[in-house]
Amino acid sequence: VQLVQSGPGVEKPGASMKVSCKASEYIFIDYYLHWVRQAPGQGLEWMGRINPHSGATEYAQKFQGRVTMTRDTSSSTAYMELTSLTSDDSAVYFCARAHLISAFYHFDYWGQGALVTVSS
Amino acid sequence: DIQMTQSPSSLSASVGDRVIITCRASERIRNYVNWYQQIPGKAPRLLIYGASSLQSGVPSRFSGSGSGTDFTLTISSLQPEDFATYYCQQSYGAPYTFGQGAKVEI
């Protein structure tokens, strides 16, 4: 299983950013993908998830209205777009695959992370 | 939202030490807790799911316990590669919140 991420690197305040997460070596539509971010020197923050099969999404309330998660099943790639960026959005953005075993939900594979810096 | 509070936030230990990190949930979450290890500059790595189930490939010196609101991660004999930050996470329901982390230092 591999999740390979790419992102814009640097964006200006007020702009939007889009990070991708390309999955391989498993059936893409069989596992939810989650997005988690980590500001410099800080902890992990859950942003939301997407069901790659249906495209249904669920977002953390903090990001409602600013985040959109999508997927392209033909390329096994998930995307996370965040708008109206501020310096507080400077962080490493991770995608993670969610696995369900005996009703226990956990993130068993993670992308390498995409560092996004918001700066003028 | 369910809040996860870890303690201590950091600790100093030596190779061979037994290390215990605790995590308290703001409401009862049965045994829906995961533990991750993160080395600086790397993605988190799953250690424990369902409070006590060891993820495949994780050394047996790691163990987890607890139910309800109180959970622990134990490293039975600390190894050099275990110096890292450890996070608990609740998987009881969205948003899937994490603890603030516990840094294990030499």
GROMACS .gro file of C-alpha atoms in nm:
model
  226
    1VAL     CA    1   0.000   0.000   0.000
    2GLN     CA    2   0.125   0.344  -0.091
    3LEU     CA    3  -0.016   0.692  -0.057
    4VAL     CA    4   0.191   0.949  -0.244
    5GLN     CA    5   0.111   1.313  -0.189
    6SER     CA    6   0.185   1.635  -0.371
    7GLY     CA    7   0.101   1.993  -0.291
    8PRO     CA    8   0.168   2.351  -0.390
    9GLY     CA    9   0.444   2.424  -0.138
   10VAL     CA   10   0.379   2.798  -0.094
   11GLU     CA   11   0.055   2.991  -0.128
   12LYS     CA   12  -0.042   3.351  -0.060
   13PRO     CA   13  -0.290   3.460   0.204
   14GLY     CA   14  -0.643   3.458   0.067
   15ALA     CA   15  -0.559   3.203  -0.199
   16SER     CA   16  -0.671   2.842  -0.227
   17MET     CA   17  -0.461   2.530  -0.222
   18LYS     CA   18  -0.514   2.175  -0.341
   19VAL     CA   19  -0.324   1.870  -0.218
   20SER     CA   20  -0.342   1.534  -0.392
   21CYS     CA   21  -0.305   1.183  -0.255
   22LYS     CA   22  -0.246   0.902  -0.506
   23ALA     CA   23  -0.318   0.554  -0.380
   24SER     CA   24  -0.168   0.231  -0.509
   25GLU     CA   25  -0.144  -0.141  -0.432
   26TYR     CA   26  -0.495  -0.171  -0.295
   27ILE     CA   27  -0.853  -0.128  -0.415
   28PHE     CA   28  -0.902   0.248  -0.390
   29ILE     CA   29  -1.280   0.245  -0.349
   30ASP     CA   30  -1.276  -0.003  -0.062
   31TYR     CA   31  -1.129   0.227   0.205
   32TYR     CA   32  -1.217   0.574   0.329
   33LEU     CA   33  -0.945   0.836   0.303
   34HIS     CA   34  -0.897   1.093   0.577
   35TRP     CA   35  -0.708   1.420   0.588
   36VAL     CA   36  -0.509   1.524   0.893
   37ARG     CA   37  -0.293   1.832   0.930
   38GLN     CA   38  -0.008   1.927   1.159
   39ALA     CA   39   0.103   2.285   1.211
   40PRO     CA   40   0.475   2.338   1.281
   41GLY     CA   41   0.562   2.197   1.623
   42GLN     CA   42   0.198   2.114   1.694
   43GLY     CA   43  -0.018   1.804   1.720
   44LEU     CA   44  -0.243   1.624   1.474
   45GLU     CA   45  -0.574   1.774   1.366
   46TRP     CA   46  -0.844   1.576   1.186
   47MET     CA   47  -0.994   1.765   0.894
   48GLY     CA   48  -1.239   1.523   0.737
   49ARG     CA   49  -1.287   1.214   0.525
   50ILE     CA   50  -1.413   1.096   0.191
   51ASN     CA   51  -1.571   0.770   0.084
   52PRO     CA   52  -1.393   0.700  -0.246
   53HIS     CA   53  -1.673   0.469  -0.357
   54SER     CA   54  -1.960   0.716  -0.329
   55GLY     CA   55  -1.775   1.045  -0.300
   56ALA     CA   56  -1.960   1.124   0.023
   57THR     CA   57  -1.768   1.350   0.258
   58GLU     CA   58  -1.768   1.450   0.623
   59TYR     CA   59  -1.578   1.754   0.745
   60ALA     CA   60  -1.470   1.880   1.083
   61GLN     CA   61  -1.686   2.174   1.180
   62LYS     CA   62  -1.380   2.399   1.199
   63PHE     CA   63  -1.327   2.361   0.824
   64GLN     CA   64  -1.687   2.357   0.706
   65GLY     CA   65  -1.732   2.599   0.418
   66ARG     CA   66  -1.359   2.618   0.345
   67VAL     CA   67  -1.264   2.259   0.264
   68THR     CA   68  -1.366   2.034  -0.021
   69MET     CA   69  -1.257   1.673  -0.053
   70THR     CA   70  -1.296   1.495  -0.385
   71ARG     CA   71  -1.167   1.188  -0.558
   72ASP     CA   72  -1.093   1.057  -0.906
   73THR     CA   73  -1.151   0.684  -0.913
   74SER     CA   74  -0.992   0.647  -1.258
   75SER     CA   75  -0.655   0.753  -1.118
   76SER     CA   76  -0.707   0.635  -0.756
   77THR     CA   77  -0.639   0.988  -0.636
   78ALA     CA   78  -0.800   1.189  -0.360
   79TYR     CA   79  -0.785   1.566  -0.334
   80MET     CA   80  -0.824   1.816  -0.054
   81GLU     CA   81  -0.885   2.181  -0.137
   82LEU     CA   82  -0.874   2.453   0.125
   83THR     CA   83  -0.979   2.810   0.046
   84SER     CA   84  -0.930   3.154   0.203
   85LEU     CA   85  -0.588   3.062   0.335
   86THR     CA   86  -0.429   3.239   0.631
   87SER     CA   87  -0.095   3.189   0.800
   88ASP     CA   88  -0.272   2.958   1.046
   89ASP     CA   89  -0.316   2.711   0.760
   90SER     CA   90   0.061   2.665   0.725
   91ALA     CA   91   0.103   2.298   0.805
   92VAL     CA   92   0.192   1.953   0.681
   93TYR     CA   93  -0.116   1.793   0.532
   94PHE     CA   94  -0.143   1.414   0.550
   95CYS     CA   95  -0.383   1.175   0.385
   96ALA     CA   96  -0.444   0.845   0.566
   97ARG     CA   97  -0.628   0.528   0.477
   98ALA     CA   98  -0.889   0.413   0.725
   99HIS     CA   99  -0.925   0.047   0.801
  100LEU     CA  100  -1.206  -0.123   0.988
  101ILE     CA  101  -1.133  -0.444   1.179
  102SER     CA  102  -1.395  -0.585   1.415
  103ALA     CA  103  -1.564  -0.244   1.435
  104PHE     CA  104  -1.235  -0.074   1.523
  105TYR     CA  105  -1.157   0.212   1.288
  106HIS     CA  106  -0.794   0.323   1.253
  107PHE     CA  107  -0.554   0.482   1.011
  108ASP     CA  108  -0.319   0.208   0.895
  109TYR     CA  109  -0.136   0.378   0.606
  110TRP     CA  110  -0.036   0.741   0.572
  111GLY     CA  111   0.095   0.957   0.293
  112GLN     CA  112   0.434   1.117   0.338
  113GLY     CA  113   0.276   1.457   0.398
  114ALA     CA  114   0.268   1.777   0.193
  115LEU     CA  115   0.408   2.092   0.350
  116VAL     CA  116   0.211   2.402   0.267
  117THR     CA  117   0.333   2.744   0.375
  118VAL     CA  118   0.100   3.041   0.353
  119SER     CA  119   0.306   3.354   0.309
  120SER     CA  120   0.296   3.677   0.113
  121ASP     CA  121  -1.648   1.688   2.021
  122ILE     CA  122  -1.464   1.430   2.230
  123GLN     CA  123  -1.149   1.573   2.389
  124MET     CA  124  -0.846   1.349   2.438
  125THR     CA  125  -0.597   1.455   2.705
  126GLN     CA  126  -0.258   1.289   2.728
  127SER     CA  127  -0.013   1.288   3.014
  128PRO     CA  128   0.264   1.356   3.051
  129SER     CA  129   0.320   1.593   2.760
  130SER     CA  130   0.684   1.498   2.765
  131LEU     CA  131   0.911   1.269   2.958
  132SER     CA  132   1.274   1.179   2.980
  133ALA     CA  133   1.371   0.814   2.984
  134SER     CA  134   1.662   0.583   2.922
  135VAL     CA  135   1.708   0.279   2.704
  136GLY     CA  136   1.559  -0.021   2.883
  137ASP     CA  137   1.310   0.184   3.087
  138ARG     CA  138   0.942   0.098   3.111
  139VAL     CA  139   0.739   0.391   2.985
  140ILE     CA  140   0.369   0.451   3.041
  141ILE     CA  141   0.168   0.720   2.865
  142THR     CA  142  -0.192   0.786   2.959
  143CYS     CA  143  -0.485   0.926   2.764
  144ARG     CA  144  -0.817   1.037   2.907
  145ALA     CA  145  -1.130   1.089   2.699
  146SER     CA  146  -1.386   1.358   2.786
  147GLU     CA  147  -1.666   1.101   2.764
  148ARG     CA  148  -1.693   0.725   2.765
  149ILE     CA  149  -1.572   0.574   2.438
  150ARG     CA  150  -1.561   0.203   2.523
  151ASN     CA  151  -1.232   0.083   2.375
  152TYR     CA  152  -1.228   0.293   2.059
  153VAL     CA  153  -0.874   0.427   2.098
  154ASN     CA  154  -0.576   0.411   1.866
  155TRP     CA  155  -0.214   0.492   1.939
  156TYR     CA  156   0.036   0.632   1.689
  157GLN     CA  157   0.409   0.699   1.697
  158GLN     CA  158   0.557   0.992   1.510
  159ILE     CA  159   0.925   1.051   1.447
  160PRO     CA  160   1.012   1.411   1.348
  161GLY     CA  161   0.971   1.472   0.977
  162LYS     CA  162   0.776   1.149   0.926
  163ALA     CA  163   0.414   1.048   0.903
  164PRO     CA  164   0.250   0.892   1.208
  165ARG     CA  165   0.271   0.514   1.238
  166LEU     CA  166  -0.012   0.306   1.381
  167LEU     CA  167   0.089   0.105   1.688
  168ILE     CA  168  -0.231  -0.002   1.863
  169TYR     CA  169  -0.598  -0.005   1.761
  170GLY     CA  170  -0.907  -0.093   1.958
  171ALA     CA  171  -0.721   0.009   2.275
  172SER     CA  172  -0.518  -0.313   2.295
  173SER     CA  173  -0.474  -0.476   1.952
  174LEU     CA  174  -0.118  -0.465   1.824
  175GLN     CA  175  -0.087  -0.355   1.461
  176SER     CA  176   0.092  -0.606   1.238
  177GLY     CA  177   0.467  -0.556   1.238
  178VAL     CA  178   0.478  -0.354   1.560
  179PRO     CA  179   0.716  -0.493   1.825
  180SER     CA  180   0.556  -0.669   2.120
  181ARG     CA  181   0.719  -0.429   2.369
  182PHE     CA  182   0.431  -0.195   2.283
  183SER     CA  183   0.100  -0.266   2.451
  184GLY     CA  184  -0.222  -0.080   2.515
  185SER     CA  185  -0.498  -0.110   2.770
  186GLY     CA  186  -0.803   0.066   2.902
  187SER     CA  187  -1.171   0.112   2.843
  188GLY     CA  188  -1.429   0.382   2.902
  189THR     CA  189  -1.239   0.704   2.956
  190ASP     CA  190  -0.888   0.600   3.066
  191PHE     CA  191  -0.628   0.441   2.843
  192THR     CA  192  -0.258   0.364   2.859
  193LEU     CA  193   0.022   0.292   2.616
  194THR     CA  194   0.311   0.098   2.766
  195ILE     CA  195   0.656   0.045   2.621
  196SER     CA  196   0.801  -0.239   2.826
  197SER     CA  197   1.169  -0.178   2.749
  198LEU     CA  198   1.249   0.144   2.566
  199GLN     CA  199   1.471   0.108   2.261
  200PRO     CA  200   1.671   0.384   2.087
  201GLU     CA  201   1.427   0.390   1.795
  202ASP     CA  202   1.134   0.455   2.033
  203PHE     CA  203   1.231   0.814   2.107
  204ALA     CA  204   0.942   0.989   1.937
  205THR     CA  205   0.607   1.155   2.001
  206TYR     CA  206   0.305   0.939   2.076
  207TYR     CA  207  -0.056   1.031   2.004
  208CYS     CA  208  -0.380   0.874   2.113
  209GLN     CA  209  -0.688   0.909   1.893
  210GLN     CA  210  -1.051   0.828   1.956
  211SER     CA  211  -1.232   0.635   1.685
  212TYR     CA  212  -1.571   0.638   1.860
  213GLY     CA  213  -1.704   0.892   1.616
  214ALA     CA  214  -1.629   1.193   1.397
  215PRO     CA  215  -1.447   1.421   1.446
  216TYR     CA  216  -1.175   1.163   1.514
  217THR     CA  217  -0.981   1.373   1.762
  218PHE     CA  218  -0.622   1.321   1.874
  219GLY     CA  219  -0.451   1.386   2.202
  220GLN     CA  220  -0.195   1.664   2.214
  221GLY     CA  221   0.096   1.420   2.205
  222ALA     CA  222   0.353   1.285   2.448
  223LYS     CA  223   0.718   1.336   2.358
  224VAL     CA  224   0.958   1.068   2.481
  225GLU     CA  225   1.310   1.207   2.505
  226ILE     CA  226   1.643   1.075   2.617
   0.00000   0.00000   0.00000
